[in-house]
mmCIF file of C-alpha atoms in Angstrom:
data_model
loop_
_atom_site.group_PDB
_atom_site.id
_atom_site.type_symbol
_atom_site.label_atom_id
_atom_site.label_comp_id
_atom_site.label_asym_id
_atom_site.label_seq_id
_atom_site.Cartn_x
_atom_site.Cartn_y
_atom_site.Cartn_z
ATOM 1 C CA MET A 199 -2.805 35.828 192.440
ATOM 2 C CA THR A 200 -1.149 38.620 190.511
ATOM 3 C CA ASP A 201 2.409 39.865 190.562
ATOM 4 C CA ASN A 202 2.345 42.462 193.310
ATOM 5 C CA THR A 203 5.186 41.133 195.445
ATOM 6 C CA GLN A 204 7.783 43.723 196.322
ATOM 7 C CA GLN A 205 11.393 42.885 195.541
ATOM 8 C CA THR A 206 12.977 40.832 198.307
ATOM 9 C CA THR A 207 15.926 38.520 198.932
ATOM 10 C CA PHE A 208 16.241 34.741 198.997
ATOM 11 C CA ALA A 209 16.985 34.860 202.710
ATOM 12 C CA GLU A 210 13.747 36.773 203.322
ATOM 13 C CA LEU A 211 11.868 34.013 201.501
ATOM 14 C CA GLY A 212 12.932 31.624 204.251
ATOM 15 C CA LEU A 213 15.820 29.795 202.583
ATOM 16 C CA ILE A 214 18.664 28.592 204.772
ATOM 17 C CA PRO A 215 22.099 30.308 204.603
ATOM 18 C CA THR A 216 23.742 27.344 202.854
ATOM 19 C CA LEU A 217 21.379 27.631 199.893
ATOM 20 C CA VAL A 218 21.548 31.424 199.870
ATOM 21 C CA GLU A 219 25.338 31.285 199.710
ATOM 22 C CA ARG A 220 25.162 28.885 196.783
ATOM 23 C CA LEU A 221 22.733 31.155 194.941
ATOM 24 C CA GLU A 222 25.077 34.080 195.475
ATOM 25 C CA ALA A 223 27.899 32.033 193.973
ATOM 26 C CA LEU A 224 25.648 31.322 190.975
ATOM 27 C CA GLU A 225 24.978 35.078 190.729
ATOM 28 C CA TYR A 226 21.270 34.763 191.507
ATOM 29 C CA SER A 227 21.060 38.305 192.820
ATOM 30 C CA GLN A 228 17.319 38.490 193.435
ATOM 31 C CA PRO A 229 14.308 36.162 193.312
ATOM 32 C CA THR A 230 12.152 36.263 190.191
ATOM 33 C CA PRO A 231 8.404 36.890 190.682
ATOM 34 C CA ILE A 232 7.517 33.185 190.413
ATOM 35 C CA GLN A 233 10.147 32.382 193.057
ATOM 36 C CA SER A 234 8.988 35.150 195.400
ATOM 37 C CA HIS A 235 5.376 34.007 195.142
ATOM 38 C CA THR A 236 5.936 30.271 195.545
ATOM 39 C CA ILE A 237 9.000 29.453 197.691
ATOM 40 C CA PRO A 238 7.446 30.458 201.054
ATOM 41 C CA HIS A 239 4.274 28.465 200.280
ATOM 42 C CA VAL A 240 6.221 25.377 199.211
ATOM 43 C CA LEU A 241 8.206 25.576 202.453
ATOM 44 C CA ASP A 242 4.865 25.720 204.309
ATOM 45 C CA GLY A 243 3.706 22.538 202.588
ATOM 46 C CA ARG A 244 1.004 24.090 200.396
ATOM 47 C CA ASP A 245 0.040 22.731 196.985
ATOM 48 C CA ILE A 246 0.859 25.108 194.125
ATOM 49 C CA VAL A 247 -0.504 25.800 190.640
ATOM 50 C CA GLY A 248 2.143 27.981 189.031
ATOM 51 C CA GLY A 249 1.903 29.647 185.648
ATOM 52 C CA ALA A 250 4.788 31.638 184.250
ATOM 53 C CA ASN A 251 6.664 32.062 181.003
ATOM 54 C CA THR A 252 9.645 29.914 180.138
ATOM 55 C CA GLY A 253 12.873 31.315 181.541
ATOM 56 C CA SER A 254 11.112 32.765 184.561
ATOM 57 C CA GLY A 255 12.919 30.634 187.145
ATOM 58 C CA LYS A 256 10.323 27.911 187.766
ATOM 59 C CA THR A 257 12.946 25.217 188.432
ATOM 60 C CA ALA A 258 14.475 27.122 191.347
ATOM 61 C CA ALA A 259 10.968 27.929 192.606
ATOM 62 C CA PHE A 260 10.295 24.273 193.386
ATOM 63 C CA ALA A 261 13.826 22.848 193.671
ATOM 64 C CA LEU A 262 15.149 25.175 196.379
ATOM 65 C CA PRO A 263 12.410 24.536 198.955
ATOM 66 C CA ILE A 264 12.509 20.799 198.218
ATOM 67 C CA LEU A 265 16.258 20.729 198.842
ATOM 68 C CA GLN A 266 15.787 22.635 202.082
ATOM 69 C CA LYS A 267 13.191 20.128 203.268
ATOM 70 C CA VAL A 268 15.501 17.222 202.465
ATOM 71 C CA TYR A 269 18.364 18.886 204.322
ATOM 72 C CA GLN A 270 16.335 19.802 207.404
ATOM 73 C CA GLN A 271 13.997 16.837 207.707
ATOM 74 C CA GLU A 272 15.729 13.902 206.100
ATOM 75 C CA SER A 273 19.141 12.357 205.688
ATOM 76 C CA SER A 274 20.745 9.645 203.599
ATOM 77 C CA ALA A 275 20.337 7.310 206.578
ATOM 78 C CA SER A 276 16.557 7.746 206.390
ATOM 79 C CA ARG A 277 16.386 6.364 202.866
ATOM 80 C CA ARG A 278 15.327 2.742 202.940
ATOM 81 C CA GLY A 279 15.654 0.299 200.103
ATOM 82 C CA ASN A 280 14.613 1.662 196.722
ATOM 83 C CA TYR A 281 12.290 4.461 197.815
ATOM 84 C CA VAL A 282 12.185 8.033 196.559
ATOM 85 C CA SER A 283 11.162 11.044 198.626
ATOM 86 C CA HIS A 284 10.583 13.764 196.021
ATOM 87 C CA LEU A 285 9.544 13.144 192.407
ATOM 88 C CA ILE A 286 9.810 15.663 189.573
ATOM 89 C CA LEU A 287 8.057 14.606 186.353
ATOM 90 C CA VAL A 288 8.995 16.273 183.057
ATOM 91 C CA PRO A 289 7.984 15.614 179.424
ATOM 92 C CA THR A 290 11.363 15.288 177.649
ATOM 93 C CA ARG A 291 14.842 13.855 178.095
ATOM 94 C CA GLU A 292 16.440 17.250 177.630
ATOM 95 C CA LEU A 293 14.304 18.830 180.320
ATOM 96 C CA ALA A 294 15.049 15.933 182.683
ATOM 97 C CA SER A 295 18.782 16.481 182.210
ATOM 98 C CA GLN A 296 18.469 20.240 182.592
ATOM 99 C CA VAL A 297 16.336 20.123 185.752
ATOM 100 C CA ALA A 298 18.532 17.476 187.376
ATOM 101 C CA TYR A 299 21.626 19.521 186.565
ATOM 102 C CA ASN A 300 20.070 22.580 188.200
ATOM 103 C CA VAL A 301 18.979 20.652 191.292
ATOM 104 C CA LYS A 302 22.485 19.259 191.729
ATOM 105 C CA SER A 303 23.965 22.706 191.199
ATOM 106 C CA TYR A 304 21.714 24.286 193.850
ATOM 107 C CA SER A 305 22.600 21.514 196.307
ATOM 108 C CA TYR A 306 26.358 21.712 195.677
ATOM 109 C CA HIS A 307 27.162 22.466 199.338
ATOM 110 C CA LEU A 308 24.708 19.762 200.458
ATOM 111 C CA ARG A 309 25.840 17.108 197.996
ATOM 112 C CA ASP A 310 27.008 14.683 200.687
ATOM 113 C CA LYS A 311 23.498 14.609 202.156
ATOM 114 C CA ILE A 312 21.249 14.825 199.091
ATOM 115 C CA LYS A 313 21.036 12.259 196.309
ATOM 116 C CA THR A 314 19.514 13.381 193.009
ATOM 117 C CA VAL A 315 19.046 11.039 190.039
ATOM 118 C CA ALA A 316 17.765 11.755 186.509
ATOM 119 C CA VAL A 317 15.986 8.928 184.656
ATOM 120 C CA PHE A 318 14.798 9.099 181.051
ATOM 121 C CA GLY A 319 14.543 6.969 177.930
ATOM 122 C CA GLY A 320 16.776 6.842 174.878
ATOM 123 C CA VAL A 321 19.746 5.512 176.854
ATOM 124 C CA SER A 322 20.553 2.251 178.614
ATOM 125 C CA VAL A 323 18.482 1.641 181.712
ATOM 126 C CA ASN A 324 21.233 -0.231 183.571
ATOM 127 C CA PRO A 325 23.263 2.802 184.774
ATOM 128 C CA GLN A 326 20.046 4.406 185.999
ATOM 129 C CA MET A 327 19.069 1.263 187.909
ATOM 130 C CA LEU A 328 22.538 1.215 189.461
ATOM 131 C CA ALA A 329 22.252 4.886 190.443
ATOM 132 C CA LEU A 330 18.931 4.185 192.168
ATOM 133 C CA ARG A 331 20.313 1.525 194.491
ATOM 134 C CA GLY A 332 19.621 2.611 198.033
ATOM 135 C CA GLY A 333 16.867 4.954 196.895
ATOM 136 C CA ALA A 334 17.068 8.672 196.168
ATOM 137 C CA ASP A 335 16.037 11.939 197.745
ATOM 138 C CA VAL A 336 15.069 13.530 194.420
ATOM 139 C CA ILE A 337 14.281 11.843 191.106
ATOM 140 C CA VAL A 338 13.763 13.815 187.898
ATOM 141 C CA ALA A 339 12.020 11.532 185.429
ATOM 142 C CA THR A 340 10.124 11.197 182.191
ATOM 143 C CA PRO A 341 6.932 9.157 182.691
ATOM 144 C CA GLY A 342 7.736 6.199 180.428
ATOM 145 C CA ARG A 343 11.169 5.435 181.837
ATOM 146 C CA LEU A 344 9.919 5.891 185.418
ATOM 147 C CA LEU A 345 7.245 3.239 184.848
ATOM 148 C CA ASP A 346 9.866 0.919 183.344
ATOM 149 C CA LEU A 347 11.946 1.275 186.498
ATOM 150 C CA VAL A 348 8.928 0.698 188.728
ATOM 151 C CA SER A 349 7.997 -2.479 186.815
ATOM 152 C CA SER A 350 11.605 -3.689 187.221
ATOM 153 C CA ASN A 351 11.330 -3.031 190.991
ATOM 154 C CA ALA A 352 14.232 -0.583 190.751
ATOM 155 C CA ILE A 353 12.202 2.102 192.507
ATOM 156 C CA LYS A 354 9.070 2.417 194.634
ATOM 157 C CA LEU A 355 6.800 5.445 194.757
ATOM 158 C CA ASP A 356 4.601 4.798 197.775
ATOM 159 C CA GLN A 357 6.658 7.067 200.063
ATOM 160 C CA VAL A 358 6.855 10.122 197.828
ATOM 161 C CA LYS A 359 6.390 13.281 199.880
ATOM 162 C CA THR A 360 6.454 15.837 197.053
ATOM 163 C CA LEU A 361 5.274 15.482 193.462
ATOM 164 C CA VAL A 362 6.233 18.143 190.916
ATOM 165 C CA LEU A 363 4.636 18.218 187.464
ATOM 166 C CA ASP A 364 6.865 20.489 185.395
ATOM 167 C CA GLU A 365 5.628 21.638 181.966
ATOM 168 C CA ALA A 366 2.310 19.883 182.625
ATOM 169 C CA ASP A 367 0.758 21.174 179.405
ATOM 170 C CA ARG A 368 3.517 19.637 177.318
ATOM 171 C CA MET A 369 3.273 16.356 179.184
ATOM 172 C CA LEU A 370 -0.396 16.033 178.310
ATOM 173 C CA SER A 371 -0.004 17.264 174.724
ATOM 174 C CA LEU A 372 2.685 14.623 174.112
ATOM 175 C CA GLY A 373 0.231 11.886 175.050
ATOM 176 C CA PHE A 374 1.469 11.023 178.543
ATOM 177 C CA THR A 375 -2.019 11.006 180.069
ATOM 178 C CA GLU A 376 -2.177 7.223 180.465
ATOM 179 C CA GLU A 377 1.342 6.976 181.905
ATOM 180 C CA LEU A 378 0.638 9.882 184.223
ATOM 181 C CA ASN A 379 -2.505 8.210 185.574
ATOM 182 C CA LYS A 380 -0.542 5.012 186.255
ATOM 183 C CA ILE A 381 2.102 6.963 188.166
ATOM 184 C CA LEU A 382 -0.482 8.880 190.195
ATOM 185 C CA ALA A 383 -2.065 5.567 191.226
ATOM 186 C CA LEU A 384 1.275 4.458 192.688
ATOM 187 C CA LEU A 385 1.769 7.568 194.818
ATOM 188 C CA PRO A 386 0.527 8.012 198.384
ATOM 189 C CA GLU A 387 -2.647 9.990 198.865
ATOM 190 C CA GLN A 388 -0.997 12.340 201.359
ATOM 191 C CA LYS A 389 1.682 14.363 199.561
ATOM 192 C CA GLN A 390 2.478 17.879 198.469
ATOM 193 C CA THR A 391 1.813 18.528 194.776
ATOM 194 C CA LEU A 392 3.314 21.350 192.739
ATOM 195 C CA LEU A 393 2.062 21.861 189.178
ATOM 196 C CA PHE A 394 3.874 24.262 186.880
ATOM 197 C CA SER A 395 2.860 25.090 183.329
ATOM 198 C CA ALA A 396 3.383 27.891 180.827
ATOM 199 C CA THR A 397 -0.123 27.447 179.383
ATOM 200 C CA PHE A 398 -3.345 26.093 180.885
ATOM 201 C CA PRO A 399 -5.501 24.223 178.361
ATOM 202 C CA GLU A 400 -8.594 22.435 179.628
ATOM 203 C CA LYS A 401 -6.744 19.152 180.258
ATOM 204 C CA VAL A 402 -4.271 20.845 182.590
ATOM 205 C CA THR A 403 -7.030 22.646 184.471
ATOM 206 C CA THR A 404 -8.939 19.375 184.922
ATOM 207 C CA LEU A 405 -5.783 17.628 186.137
ATOM 208 C CA ALA A 406 -5.074 20.377 188.661
ATOM 209 C CA GLN A 407 -8.626 20.324 190.010
ATOM 210 C CA GLY A 408 -8.544 16.565 190.580
ATOM 211 C CA LEU A 409 -5.022 16.319 191.935
ATOM 212 C CA LEU A 410 -4.294 19.339 194.121
ATOM 213 C CA ASN A 411 -5.644 20.138 197.568
ATOM 214 C CA ASP A 412 -6.627 23.780 198.143
ATOM 215 C CA PRO A 413 -3.713 25.043 196.047
ATOM 216 C CA ILE A 414 -2.127 28.479 195.971
ATOM 217 C CA GLU A 415 -2.559 29.785 192.417
ATOM 218 C CA VAL A 416 0.166 31.938 190.895
ATOM 219 C CA GLN A 417 -0.312 33.254 187.362
ATOM 220 C CA LEU A 418 2.461 35.463 186.032
ATOM 221 C CA GLN A 419 2.624 34.792 182.285
ATOM 222 C CA SER A 420 2.037 38.304 180.986
ATOM 223 C CA ALA A 421 4.259 40.132 183.452
ATOM 224 C CA GLU A 422 7.421 38.245 182.556
ATOM 225 C CA ALA A 423 7.400 38.439 178.751
ATOM 226 C CA SER A 424 8.571 42.049 178.500
ATOM 227 C CA THR A 425 12.232 41.203 177.834
ATOM 228 C CA LEU A 426 11.324 39.189 174.730
ATOM 229 C CA VAL A 427 10.772 41.167 171.539
ATOM 230 C CA GLN A 428 8.548 39.485 168.950
ATOM 231 C CA ARG A 429 8.751 40.300 165.235
ATOM 232 C CA VAL A 430 7.097 38.866 162.122
ATOM 233 C CA PHE A 431 8.481 39.111 158.589
ATOM 234 C CA SER A 432 6.272 38.483 155.562
ATOM 235 C CA VAL A 433 8.229 36.784 152.764
ATOM 236 C CA ASN A 434 7.527 35.559 149.265
ATOM 237 C CA LYS A 435 6.848 31.866 148.810
ATOM 238 C CA GLY A 436 10.089 30.031 148.175
ATOM 239 C CA GLN A 437 12.282 32.778 149.642
ATOM 240 C CA LYS A 438 12.366 31.812 153.316
ATOM 241 C CA THR A 439 15.829 30.257 153.105
ATOM 242 C CA ALA A 440 17.251 33.303 151.307
ATOM 243 C CA VAL A 441 15.726 35.657 153.876
ATOM 244 C CA LEU A 442 16.951 33.493 156.765
ATOM 245 C CA ALA A 443 20.522 33.410 155.440
ATOM 246 C CA HIS A 444 20.415 37.174 154.834
ATOM 247 C CA LEU A 445 19.263 37.883 158.407
ATOM 248 C CA ILE A 446 21.891 35.611 159.979
ATOM 249 C CA LYS A 447 24.701 37.257 157.996
ATOM 250 C CA GLN A 448 23.353 40.790 158.445
ATOM 251 C CA HIS A 449 22.910 40.633 162.223
ATOM 252 C CA GLN A 450 25.800 38.255 162.967
ATOM 253 C CA TRP A 451 23.979 36.849 165.976
ATOM 254 C CA ARG A 452 26.254 35.090 168.431
ATOM 255 C CA GLN A 453 23.875 32.124 168.374
ATOM 256 C CA THR A 454 20.697 31.355 166.455
ATOM 257 C CA LEU A 455 18.087 28.679 167.207
ATOM 258 C CA ILE A 456 15.850 27.848 164.236
ATOM 259 C CA PHE A 457 12.675 25.784 164.543
ATOM 260 C CA VAL A 458 11.208 23.584 161.808
ATOM 261 C CA ASN A 459 8.390 21.039 162.036
ATOM 262 C CA ALA A 460 9.931 17.821 160.715
ATOM 263 C CA LYS A 461 13.115 15.810 161.163
ATOM 264 C CA ASN A 462 13.931 15.707 157.456
ATOM 265 C CA ALA A 463 13.318 19.462 157.255
ATOM 266 C CA CYS A 464 16.208 19.982 159.715
ATOM 267 C CA ASN A 465 18.679 18.228 157.436
ATOM 268 C CA HIS A 466 17.270 19.809 154.277
ATOM 269 C CA LEU A 467 17.522 23.351 155.672
ATOM 270 C CA ALA A 468 21.039 22.710 157.013
ATOM 271 C CA GLN A 469 22.132 21.653 153.509
ATOM 272 C CA LYS A 470 20.594 24.738 151.909
ATOM 273 C CA LEU A 471 22.223 27.051 154.459
ATOM 274 C CA SER A 472 25.558 25.317 153.896
ATOM 275 C CA LYS A 473 25.374 26.244 150.197
ATOM 276 C CA ARG A 474 24.990 29.852 151.334
ATOM 277 C CA GLY A 475 28.067 29.689 153.529
ATOM 278 C CA ILE A 476 26.348 29.073 156.883
ATOM 279 C CA THR A 477 27.239 25.998 158.936
ATOM 280 C CA ALA A 478 24.392 24.627 161.036
ATOM 281 C CA GLU A 479 23.894 21.565 163.224
ATOM 282 C CA VAL A 480 20.588 19.723 163.568
ATOM 283 C CA PHE A 481 18.696 18.445 166.603
ATOM 284 C CA HIS A 482 15.754 16.052 166.299
ATOM 285 C CA GLY A 483 14.309 12.784 167.572
ATOM 286 C CA ASP A 484 16.163 10.507 165.145
ATOM 287 C CA LYS A 485 19.481 11.410 166.726
ATOM 288 C CA GLY A 486 20.721 9.107 169.473
ATOM 289 C CA GLN A 487 20.788 10.471 172.996
ATOM 290 C CA GLY A 488 24.568 10.707 172.975
ATOM 291 C CA ALA A 489 24.547 12.743 169.767
ATOM 292 C CA ARG A 490 21.757 14.970 171.074
ATOM 293 C CA THR A 491 23.707 15.631 174.264
ATOM 294 C CA ARG A 492 26.852 16.512 172.317
ATOM 295 C CA VAL A 493 24.955 18.928 170.061
ATOM 296 C CA LEU A 494 23.308 20.678 173.022
ATOM 297 C CA GLU A 495 26.611 20.976 174.871
ATOM 298 C CA GLY A 496 28.215 22.418 171.737
ATOM 299 C CA PHE A 497 25.417 24.940 171.346
ATOM 300 C CA LYS A 498 25.517 25.944 175.004
ATOM 301 C CA SER A 499 29.289 26.457 174.886
ATOM 302 C CA GLY A 500 29.022 28.565 171.743
ATOM 303 C CA GLU A 501 30.973 26.101 169.619
ATOM 304 C CA ILE A 502 27.829 25.652 167.514
ATOM 305 C CA GLN A 503 26.415 28.994 166.388
ATOM 306 C CA VAL A 504 23.388 27.902 164.352
ATOM 307 C CA LEU A 505 21.113 25.075 165.502
ATOM 308 C CA ILE A 506 18.114 23.796 163.539
ATOM 309 C CA ALA A 507 15.676 21.844 165.696
ATOM 310 C CA THR A 508 12.222 20.337 165.914
ATOM 311 C CA ASP A 509 9.945 20.986 168.881
ATOM 312 C CA ILE A 510 11.894 18.613 171.128
ATOM 313 C CA ALA A 511 14.080 21.675 171.771
ATOM 314 C CA ALA A 512 11.097 23.863 172.693
ATOM 315 C CA ARG A 513 11.225 22.638 176.296
ATOM 316 C CA GLY A 514 14.204 22.121 178.546
ATOM 317 C CA LEU A 515 16.741 23.928 176.368
ATOM 318 C CA ASP A 516 18.266 26.590 178.591
ATOM 319 C CA ILE A 517 20.920 28.624 176.767
ATOM 320 C CA GLU A 518 22.304 31.590 178.666
ATOM 321 C CA LYS A 519 21.672 34.860 176.811
ATOM 322 C CA LEU A 520 20.445 33.197 173.603
ATOM 323 C CA PRO A 521 19.944 36.254 171.369
ATOM 324 C CA VAL A 522 17.377 34.988 168.860
ATOM 325 C CA VAL A 523 14.905 32.212 168.097
ATOM 326 C CA ILE A 524 13.518 31.963 164.562
ATOM 327 C CA ASN A 525 10.354 30.154 163.487
ATOM 328 C CA PHE A 526 11.245 29.006 159.973
ATOM 329 C CA ASP A 527 8.131 26.834 160.145
ATOM 330 C CA LEU A 528 5.277 27.934 162.378
ATOM 331 C CA PRO A 529 4.485 25.504 165.205
ATOM 332 C CA ARG A 530 1.441 23.335 164.560
ATOM 333 C CA SER A 531 0.099 24.071 168.041
ATOM 334 C CA PRO A 532 -0.418 27.748 168.966
ATOM 335 C CA ALA A 533 0.672 26.927 172.537
ATOM 336 C CA ASP A 534 4.090 25.816 171.274
ATOM 337 C CA TYR A 535 4.727 29.261 169.799
ATOM 338 C CA MET A 536 5.429 30.765 173.237
ATOM 339 C CA HIS A 537 7.516 27.768 174.295
ATOM 340 C CA ARG A 538 9.689 28.091 171.206
ATOM 341 C CA ILE A 539 10.402 31.797 171.399
ATOM 342 C CA GLY A 540 10.751 31.482 175.182
ATOM 343 C CA ARG A 541 14.176 29.909 174.632
ATOM 344 C CA SER A 542 15.329 33.527 174.202
ATOM 345 C CA GLY A 543 14.717 36.417 176.590
ATOM 346 C CA ARG A 544 15.217 34.203 179.637
ATOM 347 C CA ALA A 545 15.931 35.321 183.201
ATOM 348 C CA GLY A 546 15.420 38.995 182.380
ATOM 349 C CA GLU A 547 17.767 39.021 179.372
ATOM 350 C CA VAL A 548 16.584 40.829 176.244
ATOM 351 C CA GLY A 549 15.805 38.352 173.467
ATOM 352 C CA LEU A 550 14.206 38.178 170.032
ATOM 353 C CA GLY A 551 11.543 35.791 168.779
ATOM 354 C CA LEU A 552 11.277 36.088 165.010
ATOM 355 C CA SER A 553 8.801 34.360 162.687
ATOM 356 C CA LEU A 554 8.944 34.089 158.899
ATOM 357 C CA ILE A 555 5.533 33.772 157.258
ATOM 358 C CA ASP A 556 4.553 33.391 153.625
ATOM 359 C CA TYR A 557 1.203 33.076 151.881
ATOM 360 C CA ASP A 558 0.598 29.566 153.253
ATOM 361 C CA ASP A 559 1.366 30.596 156.845
ATOM 362 C CA TYR A 560 -0.703 33.751 157.114
ATOM 363 C CA HIS A 561 -3.988 32.339 158.415
ATOM 364 C CA HIS A 562 -2.292 29.949 160.840
ATOM 365 C CA PHE A 563 -0.308 32.811 162.312
ATOM 366 C CA LYS A 564 -3.578 34.686 162.844
ATOM 367 C CA VAL A 565 -4.732 31.687 164.925
ATOM 368 C CA ILE A 566 -1.470 31.766 166.902
ATOM 369 C CA GLU A 567 -1.984 35.464 167.592
ATOM 370 C CA LYS A 568 -5.570 34.931 168.709
ATOM 371 C CA LYS A 569 -4.741 32.039 171.043
ATOM 372 C CA ASN A 570 -1.818 33.920 172.598
ATOM 373 C CA LYS A 571 -3.610 37.299 172.671
ATOM 374 C CA LEU A 572 -1.084 38.943 170.360
ATOM 375 C CA ARG A 573 -1.212 41.373 167.473
ATOM 376 C CA LEU A 574 2.139 41.815 165.767
ATOM 377 C CA GLU A 575 3.026 44.156 162.936
ATOM 378 C CA ARG A 576 3.881 42.442 159.640
ATOM 379 C CA GLU A 577 7.319 43.642 158.567
ATOM 380 C CA GLN A 578 9.344 43.102 155.407
ATOM 381 C CA VAL A 579 13.059 42.612 154.849
ATOM 382 C CA ALA A 580 14.729 45.185 152.636
ATOM 383 C CA GLY A 581 15.660 43.591 149.328
ATOM 384 C CA PHE A 582 13.101 40.806 149.798
ATOM 385 C CA GLU A 583 9.873 42.809 149.633
ATOM 386 C CA VAL A 584 6.697 40.820 149.201
ATOM 387 C CA GLU A 585 5.313 40.908 145.686
ATOM 388 C CA ASP A 586 1.918 42.486 145.114
ATOM 389 C CA ASP A 587 0.130 39.160 144.715
ATOM 390 C CA GLN A 588 1.561 37.953 148.047
ATOM 391 C CA SER A 589 0.858 41.022 150.152
ATOM 392 C CA GLU A 590 -1.155 40.899 153.370
ATOM 393 C CA ALA A 591 -4.206 42.127 151.454
ATOM 394 C CA TYR A 592 -3.845 39.171 149.133
ATOM 395 C CA PHE A 593 -3.483 36.810 152.086
ATOM 396 C CA ALA A 594 -6.916 37.888 153.340
ATOM 397 C CA PRO A 595 -9.829 35.642 152.382
ATOM 398 C CA MET A 596 -11.506 36.799 149.187
ATOM 399 C CA LYS A 597 -15.248 36.951 148.795
ATOM 400 C CA PRO A 598 -16.535 34.760 145.952
ATOM 401 C CA ARG A 599 -17.423 36.779 142.913
ATOM 402 C CA ALA A 600 -21.097 37.143 142.132
ATOM 403 C CA LYS A 601 -22.006 35.392 138.908
ATOM 404 C CA PRO A 602 -23.089 37.926 136.276
ATOM 405 C CA ALA A 603 -26.761 37.663 135.419
ATOM 406 C CA GLY A 604 -27.650 36.005 132.144
ATOM 407 C CA THR A 605 -24.474 33.997 131.645
ATOM 408 C CA GLY A 606 -24.386 30.310 131.089
ATOM 409 C CA LYS A 607 -27.019 28.008 129.745
ATOM 410 C CA LYS A 608 -29.919 26.810 131.789
ATOM 411 C CA LYS A 609 -30.098 23.095 132.308
ATOM 412 C CA LYS A 610 -33.163 21.457 130.936
ATOM 413 C CA LYS A 611 -35.323 19.520 133.346
ATOM 414 C CA ARG A 612 -35.084 15.821 132.814
ATOM 415 C CA SER A 613 -38.348 13.980 132.583
ATOM 416 C CA GLN A 614 -38.826 11.612 135.438
#
């Protein structure tokens, strides 16, 4: 299905007035294409395979109709024991927190009737077990922690009515296949399944084919990337930090998110920027969940202006009007390139995804372009022009030189 839906309103999509009023209060003026295409079908009980860029409004596309179903068809009195009615699986703690926050926000006027709980690792399990007493209408969970809770008999999954797999590609790439299969075995055969993903590698396609029943397919990736400008700067080896500091000072971005590939690289880059007069915080897997939450809250509020992160921030980090994302290191996986830069240019806002590449990065960036069907102009930063021996022509593979005839000595044949 392509994006040919005419602009409409949330009420025309079939949402009840209570939800529409809440969306108006949140200044959701008009449905995004992914919401227009999916909400009516979710309300009708159809399975969905949804593909759209990050920041396109996927969470509201599945959360709003789920909340309406809970409100119209169920009540807190219908929850029995430790059962859950609607399960949303996500790959990371940050995404679990973000999705649960959004679900609770959408259901603000229904909060007395709808119970939403987020469960994820990295924090004590006891408060989550306590929150799950009496069951829940909606659970947002990472696979590992959900299985821990099931094994502790804190929750049962055999009455789930709706399963949502959010960021399915990331879930599989992070190695959750085994956990996902265990969870699927615990779910009832009859349920509605909604699968959302920004990319569709073979594993995701295979999962969708085996799990969904006659799904509605919605693919909108290309149509929603127009608000995100992508630029690539070629730099000399060893000058990335200098170029990065120059760009931050020159443009005075309100906020800057910088991606690197390793935990120790976060701290190392933060130290080097500090010597150049730029204060930056770091965000990676070695930080405790409390510290990670504090950093994200500080970045969202604008208290932190420069954040250096590994790919754990490539999903679930939703910063309103984030002006720029910078790839200091290129992502190892070409699919993660779009997830990284998709932190900017969200919800129709103009954003910038900027990559710094040197001699060692050139060929990998060509792979990223090929996989994502891109071709971006190589630019240079004034005052940091690439030296002749590190130009794009030099980056290109060189043909081996032909050996001049008659040079070298011939080896004598050894007698056998």
